[in-house]
PDB file of C-alpha atoms and ligand atoms in Angstrom:
ATOM      1  CA  MET B   1      24.280 122.747 142.186  1.00 79.00           C
ATOM      2  CA  ALA B   2      27.096 124.436 144.103  1.00 96.00           C
ATOM      3  CA  ILE B   3      26.619 126.099 147.451  1.00 98.00           C
ATOM      4  CA  LEU B   4      29.575 128.359 148.182  1.00 98.00           C
ATOM      5  CA  GLN B   5      30.972 129.065 151.623  1.00 98.00           C
ATOM      6  CA  ILE B   6      30.050 132.531 152.929  1.00 98.00           C
ATOM      7  CA  LEU B   7      32.766 134.429 154.822  1.00 98.00           C
ATOM      8  CA  GLN B   8      31.758 135.298 158.369  1.00 96.00           C
ATOM      9  CA  TYR B   9      32.364 138.706 159.973  1.00 96.00           C
ATOM     10  CA  PRO B  10      34.953 139.693 161.281  1.00 94.00           C
ATOM     11  CA  ASP B  11      36.897 137.796 158.563  1.00 96.00           C
ATOM     12  CA  GLU B  12      39.494 140.236 157.182  1.00 98.00           C
ATOM     13  CA  ARG B  13      38.756 139.106 153.613  1.00 98.00           C
ATOM     14  CA  LEU B  14      35.384 140.896 153.855  1.00 98.00           C
ATOM     15  CA  HIS B  15      37.362 144.149 153.707  1.00 98.00           C
ATOM     16  CA  THR B  16      38.956 143.392 150.322  1.00 98.00           C
ATOM     17  CA  ILE B  17      38.134 145.882 147.568  1.00 98.00           C
ATOM     18  CA  ALA B  18      36.737 144.058 144.530  1.00 99.00           C
ATOM     19  CA  LYS B  19      38.236 144.566 141.058  1.00 99.00           C
ATOM     20  CA  LYS B  20      36.234 145.307 137.924  1.00 98.00           C
ATOM     21  CA  VAL B  21      35.289 142.330 135.744  1.00 98.00           C
ATOM     22  CA  ALA B  22      37.365 142.764 132.570  1.00 98.00           C
ATOM     23  CA  LEU B  23      35.305 140.366 130.432  1.00 98.00           C
ATOM     24  CA  VAL B  24      31.924 138.741 131.088  1.00 98.00           C
ATOM     25  CA  ASN B  25      32.459 135.109 130.045  1.00 98.00           C
ATOM     26  CA  ASP B  26      31.347 131.563 130.905  1.00 98.00           C
ATOM     27  CA  ALA B  27      33.381 131.635 134.142  1.00 98.00           C
ATOM     28  CA  THR B  28      31.473 134.795 135.195  1.00 98.00           C
ATOM     29  CA  ARG B  29      28.129 133.152 134.347  1.00 98.00           C
ATOM     30  CA  LYS B  30      29.077 130.004 136.319  1.00 98.00           C
ATOM     31  CA  LEU B  31      30.060 132.114 139.348  1.00 98.00           C
ATOM     32  CA  VAL B  32      26.768 134.053 139.156  1.00 98.00           C
ATOM     33  CA  LYS B  33      24.777 130.781 138.984  1.00 98.00           C
ATOM     34  CA  ASN B  34      26.586 129.471 142.079  1.00 98.00           C
ATOM     35  CA  MET B  35      26.139 132.795 143.889  1.00 98.00           C
ATOM     36  CA  ALA B  36      22.385 132.756 143.164  1.00 98.00           C
ATOM     37  CA  GLU B  37      22.081 129.163 144.409  1.00 98.00           C
ATOM     38  CA  THR B  38      24.017 130.090 147.554  1.00 98.00           C
ATOM     39  CA  MET B  39      21.786 133.151 148.173  1.00 98.00           C
ATOM     40  CA  TYR B  40      18.552 131.160 147.711  1.00 98.00           C
ATOM     41  CA  ALA B  41      19.806 128.306 149.915  1.00 98.00           C
ATOM     42  CA  ALA B  42      20.917 130.610 152.766  1.00 98.00           C
ATOM     43  CA  PRO B  43      18.190 132.069 152.392  1.00 98.00           C
ATOM     44  CA  GLY B  44      18.950 135.685 151.582  1.00 98.00           C
ATOM     45  CA  VAL B  45      17.814 138.484 149.324  1.00 98.00           C
ATOM     46  CA  GLY B  46      21.268 139.424 148.052  1.00 99.00           C
ATOM     47  CA  LEU B  47      24.880 138.306 147.856  1.00 99.00           C
ATOM     48  CA  ALA B  48      28.123 139.955 146.803  1.00 99.00           C
ATOM     49  CA  ALA B  49      31.063 138.036 145.296  1.00 99.00           C
ATOM     50  CA  THR B  50      33.217 139.376 148.166  1.00 99.00           C
ATOM     51  CA  GLN B  51      31.165 137.254 150.588  1.00 99.00           C
ATOM     52  CA  VAL B  52      32.186 134.061 148.775  1.00 99.00           C
ATOM     53  CA  ASP B  53      35.843 135.188 148.694  1.00 99.00           C
ATOM     54  CA  VAL B  54      35.814 136.215 145.030  1.00 99.00           C
ATOM     55  CA  HIS B  55      37.015 139.797 144.775  1.00 99.00           C
ATOM     56  CA  GLU B  56      35.297 140.848 141.558  1.00 99.00           C
ATOM     57  CA  GLN B  57      32.524 143.434 141.192  1.00 99.00           C
ATOM     58  CA  ILE B  58      29.517 141.110 140.971  1.00 99.00           C
ATOM     59  CA  ILE B  59      26.307 141.159 143.012  1.00 99.00           C
ATOM     60  CA  VAL B  60      23.044 139.222 142.852  1.00 99.00           C
ATOM     61  CA  VAL B  61      19.725 140.383 144.341  1.00 99.00           C
ATOM     62  CA  ASP B  62      16.270 138.800 144.450  1.00 99.00           C
ATOM     63  CA  ILE B  63      13.703 140.307 146.813  1.00 98.00           C
ATOM     64  CA  SER B  64      10.756 138.301 145.413  1.00 98.00           C
ATOM     65  CA  GLU B  65       9.053 135.744 147.675  1.00 97.00           C
ATOM     66  CA  GLU B  66       8.921 133.281 144.766  1.00 98.00           C
ATOM     67  CA  HIS B  67      12.696 133.516 144.087  1.00 97.00           C
ATOM     68  CA  ASN B  68      11.979 134.220 140.429  1.00 98.00           C
ATOM     69  CA  GLN B  69      13.277 137.794 139.959  1.00 98.00           C
ATOM     70  CA  LEU B  70      17.021 137.387 140.006  1.00 98.00           C
ATOM     71  CA  MET B  71      18.928 140.577 139.262  1.00 99.00           C
ATOM     72  CA  VAL B  72      22.606 140.430 138.370  1.00 99.00           C
ATOM     73  CA  PHE B  73      24.838 143.495 138.451  1.00 99.00           C
ATOM     74  CA  ILE B  74      28.379 143.260 137.105  1.00 99.00           C
ATOM     75  CA  ASN B  75      30.656 146.302 137.662  1.00 99.00           C
ATOM     76  CA  PRO B  76      27.748 148.260 139.247  1.00 99.00           C
ATOM     77  CA  GLU B  77      28.056 152.033 139.566  1.00 98.00           C
ATOM     78  CA  ILE B  78      25.654 154.394 141.291  1.00 98.00           C
ATOM     79  CA  LEU B  79      24.772 157.278 138.975  1.00 98.00           C
ATOM     80  CA  LYS B  80      22.249 159.075 141.176  1.00 98.00           C
ATOM     81  CA  ILE B  81      20.939 158.881 144.733  1.00 98.00           C
ATOM     82  CA  SER B  82      18.104 160.739 146.431  1.00 98.00           C
ATOM     83  CA  GLY B  83      16.045 160.675 149.595  1.00 98.00           C
ATOM     84  CA  GLU B  84      16.675 158.899 152.878  1.00 98.00           C
ATOM     85  CA  GLN B  85      15.229 155.861 154.595  1.00 98.00           C
ATOM     86  CA  ASP B  86      15.933 154.030 157.853  1.00 98.00           C
ATOM     87  CA  GLY B  87      15.567 150.280 157.499  1.00 97.00           C
ATOM     88  CA  GLU B  88      16.462 147.108 159.344  1.00 98.00           C
ATOM     89  CA  GLU B  89      19.262 145.178 157.658  1.00 98.00           C
ATOM     90  CA  GLY B  90      20.722 141.717 158.024  1.00 98.00           C
ATOM     91  CA  CYS B  91      23.732 140.089 156.422  1.00 98.00           C
ATOM     92  CA  LEU B  92      24.570 136.491 155.608  1.00 98.00           C
ATOM     93  CA  SER B  93      28.114 137.261 156.801  1.00 98.00           C
ATOM     94  CA  VAL B  94      26.782 138.416 160.205  1.00 97.00           C
ATOM     95  CA  PRO B  95      24.031 135.848 160.884  1.00 95.00           C
ATOM     96  CA  GLY B  96      21.349 136.619 163.438  1.00 94.00           C
ATOM     97  CA  ILE B  97      22.179 140.332 163.696  1.00 96.00           C
ATOM     98  CA  TYR B  98      19.637 142.896 162.491  1.00 96.00           C
ATOM     99  CA  GLU B  99      20.272 146.620 162.879  1.00 97.00           C
ATOM    100  CA  THR B 100      18.783 149.836 161.525  1.00 97.00           C
ATOM    101  CA  VAL B 101      20.832 151.656 158.886  1.00 98.00           C
ATOM    102  CA  ARG B 102      20.123 154.975 157.135  1.00 98.00           C
ATOM    103  CA  ARG B 103      20.475 154.807 153.352  1.00 98.00           C
ATOM    104  CA  ALA B 104      19.354 156.605 150.206  1.00 98.00           C
ATOM    105  CA  ASP B 105      15.728 155.882 149.306  1.00 98.00           C
ATOM    106  CA  ASN B 106      16.283 155.974 145.528  1.00 98.00           C
ATOM    107  CA  VAL B 107      19.300 154.892 143.526  1.00 98.00           C
ATOM    108  CA  THR B 108      20.021 154.790 139.807  1.00 99.00           C
ATOM    109  CA  VAL B 109      22.530 152.042 139.033  1.00 98.00           C
ATOM    110  CA  GLN B 110      24.411 151.272 135.868  1.00 99.00           C
ATOM    111  CA  ALA B 111      25.941 147.808 135.411  1.00 99.00           C
ATOM    112  CA  LEU B 112      26.624 145.032 132.920  1.00 99.00           C
ATOM    113  CA  ASN B 113      24.283 142.067 132.505  1.00 99.00           C
ATOM    114  CA  LEU B 114      25.288 138.426 131.957  1.00 98.00           C
ATOM    115  CA  LYS B 115      25.825 139.128 128.257  1.00 98.00           C
ATOM    116  CA  GLY B 116      28.255 141.936 129.103  1.00 98.00           C
ATOM    117  CA  GLU B 117      25.744 144.568 127.948  1.00 98.00           C
ATOM    118  CA  PRO B 118      25.255 147.805 129.928  1.00 98.00           C
ATOM    119  CA  PHE B 119      21.885 148.565 131.535  1.00 99.00           C
ATOM    120  CA  THR B 120      20.521 151.188 133.917  1.00 99.00           C
ATOM    121  CA  LEU B 121      18.038 150.530 136.718  1.00 98.00           C
ATOM    122  CA  GLU B 122      16.181 152.912 139.024  1.00 98.00           C
ATOM    123  CA  ALA B 123      15.421 151.312 142.383  1.00 98.00           C
ATOM    124  CA  GLU B 124      13.599 152.533 145.466  1.00 98.00           C
ATOM    125  CA  GLY B 125      12.703 151.281 148.922  1.00 98.00           C
ATOM    126  CA  PHE B 126      13.944 147.842 149.977  1.00 98.00           C
ATOM    127  CA  LEU B 127      15.440 147.040 146.561  1.00 98.00           C
ATOM    128  CA  ALA B 128      17.504 150.248 146.776  1.00 98.00           C
ATOM    129  CA  VAL B 129      18.669 149.221 150.272  1.00 98.00           C
ATOM    130  CA  CYS B 130      19.728 145.763 149.070  1.00 98.00           C
ATOM    131  CA  ILE B 131      21.673 147.176 146.124  1.00 99.00           C
ATOM    132  CA  GLN B 132      23.504 149.671 148.384  1.00 98.00           C
ATOM    133  CA  HIS B 133      24.222 146.937 150.984  1.00 98.00           C
ATOM    134  CA  GLU B 134      25.654 144.590 148.330  1.00 99.00           C
ATOM    135  CA  MET B 135      27.676 147.359 146.660  1.00 99.00           C
ATOM    136  CA  ASP B 136      29.164 148.200 150.055  1.00 98.00           C
ATOM    137  CA  HIS B 137      30.458 144.608 150.230  1.00 99.00           C
ATOM    138  CA  LEU B 138      32.333 145.193 146.948  1.00 99.00           C
ATOM    139  CA  SER B 139      34.021 148.199 148.613  1.00 98.00           C
ATOM    140  CA  GLY B 140      34.991 146.046 151.600  1.00 98.00           C
ATOM    141  CA  LYS B 141      32.320 147.486 153.897  1.00 98.00           C
ATOM    142  CA  VAL B 142      30.036 145.412 156.124  1.00 98.00           C
ATOM    143  CA  PHE B 143      26.750 147.015 157.292  1.00 98.00           C
ATOM    144  CA  VAL B 144      27.722 146.820 160.982  1.00 97.00           C
ATOM    145  CA  GLU B 145      30.383 149.464 160.264  1.00 97.00           C
ATOM    146  CA  TYR B 146      27.541 152.027 160.148  1.00 98.00           C
ATOM    147  CA  LEU B 147      26.917 151.351 163.853  1.00 97.00           C
ATOM    148  CA  SER B 148      28.578 153.229 166.720  1.00 96.00           C
ATOM    149  CA  GLN B 149      31.999 151.971 167.908  1.00 96.00           C
ATOM    150  CA  LEU B 150      30.382 150.848 171.163  1.00 96.00           C
ATOM    151  CA  LYS B 151      27.780 148.770 169.304  1.00 95.00           C
ATOM    152  CA  GLN B 152      30.477 147.270 167.050  1.00 95.00           C
ATOM    153  CA  THR B 153      32.618 146.280 170.049  1.00 95.00           C
ATOM    154  CA  ARG B 154      29.602 144.674 171.758  1.00 94.00           C
ATOM    155  CA  LEU B 155      28.674 142.899 168.540  1.00 94.00           C
ATOM    156  CA  ARG B 156      32.162 141.427 168.065  1.00 91.00           C
ATOM    157  CA  ALA B 157      32.119 140.163 171.671  1.00 93.00           C
ATOM    158  CA  LYS B 158      28.674 138.629 171.144  1.00 92.00           C
ATOM    159  CA  LEU B 159      29.777 136.859 167.936  1.00 91.00           C
ATOM    160  CA  LYS B 160      32.983 135.615 169.630  1.00 88.00           C
ATOM    161  CA  LYS B 161      30.948 134.182 172.535  1.00 91.00           C
ATOM    162  CA  ARG B 162      28.459 132.600 170.154  1.00 90.00           C
ATOM    163  CA  ARG B 163      31.266 130.926 168.151  1.00 86.00           C
ATOM    164  CA  ARG B 164      33.005 129.709 171.331  1.00 90.00           C
ATOM    165  CA  GLU B 165      29.754 128.131 172.503  1.00 91.00           C
ATOM    166  CA  ALA B 166      29.201 126.486 169.127  1.00 86.00           C
ATOM    167  CA  LEU B 167      32.502 124.553 169.376  1.00 82.00           C
TER     168      LEU B 167
HETATM  169  O1  LIG J 201      24.466 140.717 151.794  1.00 63.83           O
HETATM  170  C1  LIG J 201      23.927 139.824 152.392  1.00 63.83           C
HETATM  171  O2  LIG J 201      24.515 139.211 153.242  1.00 63.83           O
HETATM  172  C2  LIG J 201      22.488 139.447 152.093  1.00 63.83           C
HETATM  173  C3  LIG J 201      21.490 140.183 152.969  1.00 63.83           C
HETATM  174  C4  LIG J 201      20.899 141.319 152.156  1.00 63.83           C
HETATM  175  C5  LIG J 201      20.130 142.368 152.882  1.00 63.83           C
HETATM  176  C6  LIG J 201      19.089 142.062 153.730  1.00 63.83           C
HETATM  177  C7  LIG J 201      18.381 143.061 154.371  1.00 63.83           C
HETATM  178  C8  LIG J 201      18.706 144.376 154.143  1.00 63.83           C
HETATM  179  C9  LIG J 201      19.752 144.669 153.313  1.00 63.83           C
HETATM  180  C10 LIG J 201      20.447 143.671 152.666  1.00 63.83           C
HETATM  181  C11 LIG J 201      20.420 139.185 153.400  1.00 63.83           C
HETATM  182  O3  LIG J 201      19.755 138.632 152.599  1.00 63.83           O
HETATM  183  S1  LIG J 201      20.200 138.899 155.089  1.00 63.83           S
HETATM  184  C12 LIG J 201      18.810 137.778 155.148  1.00 63.83           C
HETATM  185  C13 LIG J 201      17.502 138.461 154.922  1.00 63.83           C
HETATM  186  O4  LIG J 201      17.389 139.639 155.112  1.00 63.83           O
HETATM  187  C14 LIG J 201      16.325 137.678 154.467  1.00 63.83           C
HETATM  188  C15 LIG J 201      16.345 136.321 154.397  1.00 63.83           C
HETATM  189  C16 LIG J 201      15.227 135.623 153.947  1.00 63.83           C
HETATM  190  C17 LIG J 201      14.096 136.295 153.573  1.00 63.83           C
HETATM  191  C18 LIG J 201      14.052 137.650 153.648  1.00 63.83           C
HETATM  192  C19 LIG J 201      15.167 138.361 154.087  1.00 63.83           C
HETATM  193 ZN1  LIG J 202      25.731 141.520 153.596  1.00 63.83          ZN
END
């Protein structure tokens, strides 16, 4: 079992743009296993490779309470979006902060599975939110960047204070 270290906002490395996975191999499968273990241990409902300082287009998502519906998306691409929803989001890279973000309500995603085979998935509601949130990480975007500049400034000050007090 390997629990990976999760980068904490405002770490600059969270803004790295992930590269496509050229070949899905044993190293990819090992990384995915470690990412899933890290997500379940946190606990969280998703994790992007960017958050564990690996800048490849890989995300894992599991919104089940039983932790038995792991979804793996390698080189994910959004083919279609529709609708709108406002939902509260959190992030393992910004612990303890929950804010409302507006996102598409339905997304159709194409990706590769762990065998390197393409698949397409239609997601709605919270699953669609998680997929969009994790795909943002691969583009170097953290959910707090959807907030106003004032809120982002206050948030950075709050996190700085919290980290100072934790020392
Ligand atoms: O990307 C991440 O850091 C994971 C993040 C995913 C996410 C949550 C909520 C909305 C959009 C995306 C988290 O998992 S934060 C933790 C969390 O929300 C949670 C933890 C345990 C049980 C249920 C939810
Ligand atoms: Zn996140």
